[in-house]
PDB file of C-alpha atoms in Angstrom:
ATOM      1  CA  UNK U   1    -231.508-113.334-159.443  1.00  0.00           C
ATOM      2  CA  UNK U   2    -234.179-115.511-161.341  1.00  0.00           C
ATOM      3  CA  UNK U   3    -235.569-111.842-162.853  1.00  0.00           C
ATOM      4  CA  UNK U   4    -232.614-111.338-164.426  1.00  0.00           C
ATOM      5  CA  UNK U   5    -232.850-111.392-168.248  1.00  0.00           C
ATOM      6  CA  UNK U   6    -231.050-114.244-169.794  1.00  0.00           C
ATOM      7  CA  UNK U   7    -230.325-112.044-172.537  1.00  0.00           C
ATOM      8  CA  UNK U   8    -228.485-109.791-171.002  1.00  0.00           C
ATOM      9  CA  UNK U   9    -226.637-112.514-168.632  1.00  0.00           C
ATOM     10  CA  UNK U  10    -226.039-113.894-171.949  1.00  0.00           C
ATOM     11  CA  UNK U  11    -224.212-110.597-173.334  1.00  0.00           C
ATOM     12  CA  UNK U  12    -222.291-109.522-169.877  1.00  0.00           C
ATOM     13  CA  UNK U  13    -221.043-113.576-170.416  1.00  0.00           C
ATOM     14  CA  UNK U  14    -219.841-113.104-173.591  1.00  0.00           C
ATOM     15  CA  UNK U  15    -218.154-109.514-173.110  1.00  0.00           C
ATOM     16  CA  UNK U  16    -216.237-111.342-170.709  1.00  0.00           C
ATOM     17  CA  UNK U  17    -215.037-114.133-172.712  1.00  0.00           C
ATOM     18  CA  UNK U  18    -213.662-111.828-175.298  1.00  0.00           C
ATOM     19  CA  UNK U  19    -212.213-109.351-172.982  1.00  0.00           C
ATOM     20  CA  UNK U  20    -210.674-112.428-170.628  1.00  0.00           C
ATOM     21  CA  UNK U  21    -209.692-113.819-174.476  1.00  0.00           C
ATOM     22  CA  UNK U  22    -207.769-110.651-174.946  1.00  0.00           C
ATOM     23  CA  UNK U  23    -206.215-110.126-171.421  1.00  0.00           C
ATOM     24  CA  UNK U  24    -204.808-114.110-171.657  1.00  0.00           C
ATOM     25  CA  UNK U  25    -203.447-113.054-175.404  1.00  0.00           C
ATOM     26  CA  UNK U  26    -201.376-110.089-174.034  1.00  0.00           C
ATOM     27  CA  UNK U  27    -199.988-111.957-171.463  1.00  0.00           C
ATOM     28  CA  UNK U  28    -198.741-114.358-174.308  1.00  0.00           C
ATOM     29  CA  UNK U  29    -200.665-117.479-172.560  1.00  0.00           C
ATOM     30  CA  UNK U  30    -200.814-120.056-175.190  1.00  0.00           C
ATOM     31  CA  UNK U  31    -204.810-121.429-176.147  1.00  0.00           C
ATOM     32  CA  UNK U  32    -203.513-125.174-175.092  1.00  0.00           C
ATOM     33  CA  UNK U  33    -202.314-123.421-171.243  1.00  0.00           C
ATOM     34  CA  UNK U  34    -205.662-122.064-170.268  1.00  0.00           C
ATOM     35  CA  UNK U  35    -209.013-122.570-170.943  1.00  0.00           C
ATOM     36  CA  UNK U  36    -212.075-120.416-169.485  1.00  0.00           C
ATOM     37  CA  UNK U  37    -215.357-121.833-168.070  1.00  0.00           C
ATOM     38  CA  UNK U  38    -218.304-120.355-169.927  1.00  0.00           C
ATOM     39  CA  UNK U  39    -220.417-121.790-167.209  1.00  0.00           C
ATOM     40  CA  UNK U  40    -218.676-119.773-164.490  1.00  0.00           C
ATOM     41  CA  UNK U  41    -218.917-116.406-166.958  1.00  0.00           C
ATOM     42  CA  UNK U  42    -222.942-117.071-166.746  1.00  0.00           C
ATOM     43  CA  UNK U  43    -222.723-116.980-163.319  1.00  0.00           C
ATOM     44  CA  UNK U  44    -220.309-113.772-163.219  1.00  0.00           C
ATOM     45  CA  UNK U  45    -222.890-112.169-165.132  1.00  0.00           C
ATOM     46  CA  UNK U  46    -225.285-113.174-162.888  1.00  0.00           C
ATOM     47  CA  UNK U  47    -223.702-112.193-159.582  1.00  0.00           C
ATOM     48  CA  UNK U  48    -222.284-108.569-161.469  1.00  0.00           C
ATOM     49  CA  UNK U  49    -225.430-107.806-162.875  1.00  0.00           C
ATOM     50  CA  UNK U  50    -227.584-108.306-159.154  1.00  0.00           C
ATOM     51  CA  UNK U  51    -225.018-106.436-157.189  1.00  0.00           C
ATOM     52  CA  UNK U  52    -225.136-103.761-159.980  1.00  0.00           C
ATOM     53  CA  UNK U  53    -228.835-103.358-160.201  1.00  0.00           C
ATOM     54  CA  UNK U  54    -228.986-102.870-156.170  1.00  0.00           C
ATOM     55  CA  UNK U  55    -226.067-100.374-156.391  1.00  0.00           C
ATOM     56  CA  UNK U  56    -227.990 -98.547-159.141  1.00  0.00           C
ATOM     57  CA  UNK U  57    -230.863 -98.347-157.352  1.00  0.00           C
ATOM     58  CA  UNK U  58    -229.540 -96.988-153.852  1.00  0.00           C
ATOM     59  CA  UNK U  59    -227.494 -94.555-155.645  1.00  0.00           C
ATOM     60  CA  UNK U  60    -230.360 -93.493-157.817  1.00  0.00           C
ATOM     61  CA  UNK U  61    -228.934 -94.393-160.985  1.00  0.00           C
ATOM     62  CA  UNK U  62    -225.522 -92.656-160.690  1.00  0.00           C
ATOM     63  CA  UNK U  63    -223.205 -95.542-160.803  1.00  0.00           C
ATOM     64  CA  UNK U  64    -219.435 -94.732-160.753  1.00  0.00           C
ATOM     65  CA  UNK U  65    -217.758 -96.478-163.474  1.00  0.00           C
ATOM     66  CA  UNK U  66    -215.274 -97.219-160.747  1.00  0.00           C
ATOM     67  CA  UNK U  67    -217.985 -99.120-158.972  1.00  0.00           C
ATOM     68  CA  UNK U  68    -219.053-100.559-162.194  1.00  0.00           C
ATOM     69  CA  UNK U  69    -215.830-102.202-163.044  1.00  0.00           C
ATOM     70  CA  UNK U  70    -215.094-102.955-159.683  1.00  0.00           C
ATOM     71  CA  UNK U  71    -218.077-105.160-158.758  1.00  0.00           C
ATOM     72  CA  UNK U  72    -217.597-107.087-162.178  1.00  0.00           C
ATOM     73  CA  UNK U  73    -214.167-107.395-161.689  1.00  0.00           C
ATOM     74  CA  UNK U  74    -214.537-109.013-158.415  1.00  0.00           C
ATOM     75  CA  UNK U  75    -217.048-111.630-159.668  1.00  0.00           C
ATOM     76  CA  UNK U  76    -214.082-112.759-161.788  1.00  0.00           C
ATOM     77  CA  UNK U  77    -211.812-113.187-158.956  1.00  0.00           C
ATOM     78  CA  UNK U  78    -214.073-114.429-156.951  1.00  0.00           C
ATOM     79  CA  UNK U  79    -215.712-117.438-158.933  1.00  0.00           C
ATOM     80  CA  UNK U  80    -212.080-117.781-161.095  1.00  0.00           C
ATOM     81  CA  UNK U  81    -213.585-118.559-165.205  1.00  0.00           C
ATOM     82  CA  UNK U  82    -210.090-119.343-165.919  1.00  0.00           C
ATOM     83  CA  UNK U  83    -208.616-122.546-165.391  1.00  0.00           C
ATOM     84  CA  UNK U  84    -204.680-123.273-166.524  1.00  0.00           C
ATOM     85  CA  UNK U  85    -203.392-126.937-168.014  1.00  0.00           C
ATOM     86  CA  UNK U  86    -202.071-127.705-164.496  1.00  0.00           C
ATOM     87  CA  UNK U  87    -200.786-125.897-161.034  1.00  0.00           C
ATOM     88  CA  UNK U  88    -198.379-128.866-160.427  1.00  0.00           C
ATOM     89  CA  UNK U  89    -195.633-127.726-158.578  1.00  0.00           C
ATOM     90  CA  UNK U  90    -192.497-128.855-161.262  1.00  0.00           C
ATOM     91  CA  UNK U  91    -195.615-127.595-164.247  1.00  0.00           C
ATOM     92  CA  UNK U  92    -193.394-125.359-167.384  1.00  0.00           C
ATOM     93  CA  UNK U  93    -195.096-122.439-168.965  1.00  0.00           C
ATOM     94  CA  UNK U  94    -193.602-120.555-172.226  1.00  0.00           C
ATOM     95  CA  UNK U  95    -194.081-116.927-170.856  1.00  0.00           C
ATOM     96  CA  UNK U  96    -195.452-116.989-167.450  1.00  0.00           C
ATOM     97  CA  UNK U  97    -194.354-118.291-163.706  1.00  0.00           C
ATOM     98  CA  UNK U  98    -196.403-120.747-161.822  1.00  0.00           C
ATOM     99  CA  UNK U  99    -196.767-118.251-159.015  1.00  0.00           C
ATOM    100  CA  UNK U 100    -198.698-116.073-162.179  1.00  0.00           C
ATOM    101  CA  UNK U 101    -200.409-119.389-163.207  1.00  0.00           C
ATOM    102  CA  UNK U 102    -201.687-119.820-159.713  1.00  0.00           C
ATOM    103  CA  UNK U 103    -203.073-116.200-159.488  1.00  0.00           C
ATOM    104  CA  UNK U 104    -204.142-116.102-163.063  1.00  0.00           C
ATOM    105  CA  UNK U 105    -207.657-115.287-162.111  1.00  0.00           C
ATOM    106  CA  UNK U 106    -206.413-112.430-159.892  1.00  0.00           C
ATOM    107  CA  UNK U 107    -204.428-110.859-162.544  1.00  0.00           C
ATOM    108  CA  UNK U 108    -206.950-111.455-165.208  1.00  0.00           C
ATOM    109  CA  UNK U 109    -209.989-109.756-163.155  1.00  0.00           C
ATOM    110  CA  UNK U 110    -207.045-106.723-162.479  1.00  0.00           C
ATOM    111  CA  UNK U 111    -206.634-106.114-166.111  1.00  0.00           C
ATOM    112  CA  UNK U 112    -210.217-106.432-166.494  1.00  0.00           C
ATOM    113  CA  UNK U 113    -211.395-103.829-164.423  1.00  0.00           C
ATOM    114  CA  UNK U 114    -209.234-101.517-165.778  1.00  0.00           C
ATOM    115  CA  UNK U 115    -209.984-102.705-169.565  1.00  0.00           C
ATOM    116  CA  UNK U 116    -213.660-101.789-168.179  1.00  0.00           C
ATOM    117  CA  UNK U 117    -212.756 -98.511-167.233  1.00  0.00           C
ATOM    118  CA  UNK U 118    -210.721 -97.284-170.082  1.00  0.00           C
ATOM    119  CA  UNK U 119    -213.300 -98.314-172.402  1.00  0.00           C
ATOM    120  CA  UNK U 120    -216.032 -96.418-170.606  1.00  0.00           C
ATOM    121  CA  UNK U 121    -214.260 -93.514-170.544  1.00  0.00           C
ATOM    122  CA  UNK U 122    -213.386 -93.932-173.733  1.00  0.00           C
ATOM    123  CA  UNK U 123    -217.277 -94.479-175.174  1.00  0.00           C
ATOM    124  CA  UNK U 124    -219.030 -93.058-172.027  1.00  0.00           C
ATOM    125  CA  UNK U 125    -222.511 -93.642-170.713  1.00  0.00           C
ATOM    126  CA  UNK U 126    -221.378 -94.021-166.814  1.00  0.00           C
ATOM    127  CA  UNK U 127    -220.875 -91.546-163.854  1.00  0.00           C
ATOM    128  CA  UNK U 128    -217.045 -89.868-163.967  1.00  0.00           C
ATOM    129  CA  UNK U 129    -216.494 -87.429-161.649  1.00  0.00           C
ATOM    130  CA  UNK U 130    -213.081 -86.916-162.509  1.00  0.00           C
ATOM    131  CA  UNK U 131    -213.029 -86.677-166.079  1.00  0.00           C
ATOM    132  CA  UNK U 132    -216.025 -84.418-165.698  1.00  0.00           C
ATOM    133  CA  UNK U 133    -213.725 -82.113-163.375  1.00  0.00           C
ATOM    134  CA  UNK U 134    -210.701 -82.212-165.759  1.00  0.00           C
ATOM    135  CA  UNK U 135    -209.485 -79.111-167.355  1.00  0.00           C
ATOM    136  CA  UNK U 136    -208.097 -80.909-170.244  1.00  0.00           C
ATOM    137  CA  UNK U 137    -210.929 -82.417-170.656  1.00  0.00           C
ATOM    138  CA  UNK U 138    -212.678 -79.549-170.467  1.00  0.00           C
ATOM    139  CA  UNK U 139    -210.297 -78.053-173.292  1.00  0.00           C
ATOM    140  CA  UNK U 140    -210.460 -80.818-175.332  1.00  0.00           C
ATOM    141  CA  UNK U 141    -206.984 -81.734-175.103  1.00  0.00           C
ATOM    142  CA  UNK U 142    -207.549 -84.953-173.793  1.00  0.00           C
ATOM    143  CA  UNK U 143    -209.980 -87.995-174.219  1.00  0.00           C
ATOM    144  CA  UNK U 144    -209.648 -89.685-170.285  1.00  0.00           C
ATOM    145  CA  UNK U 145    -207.929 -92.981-171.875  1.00  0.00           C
ATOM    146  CA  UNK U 146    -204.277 -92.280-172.485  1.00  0.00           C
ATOM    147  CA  UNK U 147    -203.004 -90.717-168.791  1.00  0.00           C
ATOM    148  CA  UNK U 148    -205.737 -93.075-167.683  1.00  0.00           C
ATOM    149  CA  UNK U 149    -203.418 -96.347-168.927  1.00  0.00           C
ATOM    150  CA  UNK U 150    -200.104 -94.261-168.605  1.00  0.00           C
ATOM    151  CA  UNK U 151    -200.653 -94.387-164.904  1.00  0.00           C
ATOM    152  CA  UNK U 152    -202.200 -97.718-164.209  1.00  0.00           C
ATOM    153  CA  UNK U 153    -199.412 -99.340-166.163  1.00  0.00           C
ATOM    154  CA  UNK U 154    -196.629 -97.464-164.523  1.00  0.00           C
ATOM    155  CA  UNK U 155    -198.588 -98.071-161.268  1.00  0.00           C
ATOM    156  CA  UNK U 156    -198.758-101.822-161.938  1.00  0.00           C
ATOM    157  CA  UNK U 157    -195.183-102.237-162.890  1.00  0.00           C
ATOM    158  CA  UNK U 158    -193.388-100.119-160.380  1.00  0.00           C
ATOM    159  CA  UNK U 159    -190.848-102.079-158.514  1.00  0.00           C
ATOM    160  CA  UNK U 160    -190.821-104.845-160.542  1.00  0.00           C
ATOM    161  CA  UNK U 161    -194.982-104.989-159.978  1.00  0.00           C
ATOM    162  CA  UNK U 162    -194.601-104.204-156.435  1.00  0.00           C
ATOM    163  CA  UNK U 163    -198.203-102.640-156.210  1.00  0.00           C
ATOM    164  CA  UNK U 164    -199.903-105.472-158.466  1.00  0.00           C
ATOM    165  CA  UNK U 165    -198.297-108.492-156.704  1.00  0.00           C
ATOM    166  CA  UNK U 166    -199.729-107.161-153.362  1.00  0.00           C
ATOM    167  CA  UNK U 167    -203.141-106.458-154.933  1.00  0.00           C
ATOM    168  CA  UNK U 168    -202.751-110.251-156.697  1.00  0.00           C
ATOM    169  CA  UNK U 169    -201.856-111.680-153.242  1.00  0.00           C
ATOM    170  CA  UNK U 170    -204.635-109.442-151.566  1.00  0.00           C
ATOM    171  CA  UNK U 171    -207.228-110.790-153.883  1.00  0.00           C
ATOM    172  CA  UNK U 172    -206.380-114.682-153.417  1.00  0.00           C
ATOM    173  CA  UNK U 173    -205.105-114.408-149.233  1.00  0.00           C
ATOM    174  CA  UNK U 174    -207.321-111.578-147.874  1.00  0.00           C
ATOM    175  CA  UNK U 175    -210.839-109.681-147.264  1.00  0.00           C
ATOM    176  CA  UNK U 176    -210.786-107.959-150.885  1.00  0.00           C
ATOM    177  CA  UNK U 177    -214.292-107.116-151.653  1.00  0.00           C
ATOM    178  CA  UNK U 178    -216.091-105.157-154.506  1.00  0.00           C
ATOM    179  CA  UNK U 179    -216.015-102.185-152.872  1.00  0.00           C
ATOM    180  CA  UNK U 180    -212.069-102.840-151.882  1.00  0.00           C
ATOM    181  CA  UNK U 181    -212.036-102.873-155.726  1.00  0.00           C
ATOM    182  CA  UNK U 182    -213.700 -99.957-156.266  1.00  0.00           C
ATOM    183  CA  UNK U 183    -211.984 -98.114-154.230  1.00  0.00           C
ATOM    184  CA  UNK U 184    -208.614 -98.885-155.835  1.00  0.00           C
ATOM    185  CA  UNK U 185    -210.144 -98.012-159.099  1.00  0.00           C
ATOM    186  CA  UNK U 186    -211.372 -94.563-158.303  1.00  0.00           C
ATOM    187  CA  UNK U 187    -207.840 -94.159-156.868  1.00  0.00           C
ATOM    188  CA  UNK U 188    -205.892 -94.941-159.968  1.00  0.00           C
ATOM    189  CA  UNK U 189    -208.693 -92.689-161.882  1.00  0.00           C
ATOM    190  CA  UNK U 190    -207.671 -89.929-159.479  1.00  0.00           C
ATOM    191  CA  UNK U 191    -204.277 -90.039-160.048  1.00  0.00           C
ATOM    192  CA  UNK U 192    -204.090 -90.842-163.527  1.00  0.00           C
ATOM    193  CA  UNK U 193    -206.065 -87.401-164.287  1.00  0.00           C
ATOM    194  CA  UNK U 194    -203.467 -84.267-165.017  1.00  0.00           C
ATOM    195  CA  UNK U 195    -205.782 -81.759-165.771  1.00  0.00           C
ATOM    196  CA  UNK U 196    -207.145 -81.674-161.548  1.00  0.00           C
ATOM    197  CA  UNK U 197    -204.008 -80.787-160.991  1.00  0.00           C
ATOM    198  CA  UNK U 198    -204.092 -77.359-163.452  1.00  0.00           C
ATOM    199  CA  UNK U 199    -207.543 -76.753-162.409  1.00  0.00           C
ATOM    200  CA  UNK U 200    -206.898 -76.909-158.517  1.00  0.00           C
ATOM    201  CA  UNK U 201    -203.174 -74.670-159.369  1.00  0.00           C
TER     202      UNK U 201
END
């Protein structure tokens, strides 16, 4: 890990912060309720950018953006940047629970990973085999970001967030690995994408 530019630990740290900055913002967590570790991001960067740079290399620089998101995602989750006021049992937030203050990192790295895919599909530069296979892609009729968060946010709130309070729970109480991530990525890229469906009819 020591060959790892700093610079570019530096930059993966930072993307974080701002994205993590955002995520906490739409979930209308107050600045004074949270705070996140910029120590921790350097080491997310660190940990992302190894796994990332072995993955590239066995797969001969063809790195899904699935995997991509996945593996940084899971860094998140895994070493948990963001810290809330308190976890104290009788603790009072303005707009979330304490069970979502407890899982906050779990949530957070969620969104993340699918901030990280929408915006690489949105600007490119990474392997998508789906988009690539789209037919309204294909036609120009769509850009891979709009059915992309269309299904990932009716996914995530079916059922009064069925789906995303067993991924949360996964992600703190179970085996839930990068490639567990990934996985669940390249699904919800699967079935977010309309145009398969024309081209396989």
């Amino acid at each position: 890990m020591n060959s790892l530019p700093t610079n570019e630990i530096g930059f993966f740290a930072d993307r974080s912060y701002r994205i993590i900055n955002e995520i906490l913002a739409s979930l209308s967590v107050e600045p004074n309720e949270a705070s996140i570790d910029k120590d921790i991001l350097l080491e997310v960067s660190e940990f992302f950018l190894r796994d990332i740079y072995r993955v590239d290399k066995q797969q001969r620089g063809s790195v899904s953006i699935a995997k991509w998101a996945g593996y940084w995602g899971f860094w998140i989750r895994k070493l948990k940047p963001v810290k809330m006021q308190t976890l104290e049992d009788d603790a009072t937030y303005k707009t979330i629970s304490i069970e979502d203050a407890v899982n906050i990192n779990e949530r957070v790295a969620f969104q993340f990973a699918l901030e990280i895919v929408a915006g690489h599909r949105k600007y490119g530069g990474f392997q998508d085999h789906v988009y690539r296979n789209c037919s309204l892609a294909a036609a120009g009729e769509c850009d891979g970001v709009d059915c992309f968060w269309k299904f990932a946010l009716r996914y995530m709130n079916f059922e009064d967030e069925f789906f995303s309070n067993y991924i949360t729970y996964s992600m703190r109480n179970r085996t839930f690995g990068p490639h567990h991530f990934a996985l669940l990525l390249e699904n919800i890229v699967f079935s977010s994408c309309r145009g398969l469906e024309e081209k396989d009819g």
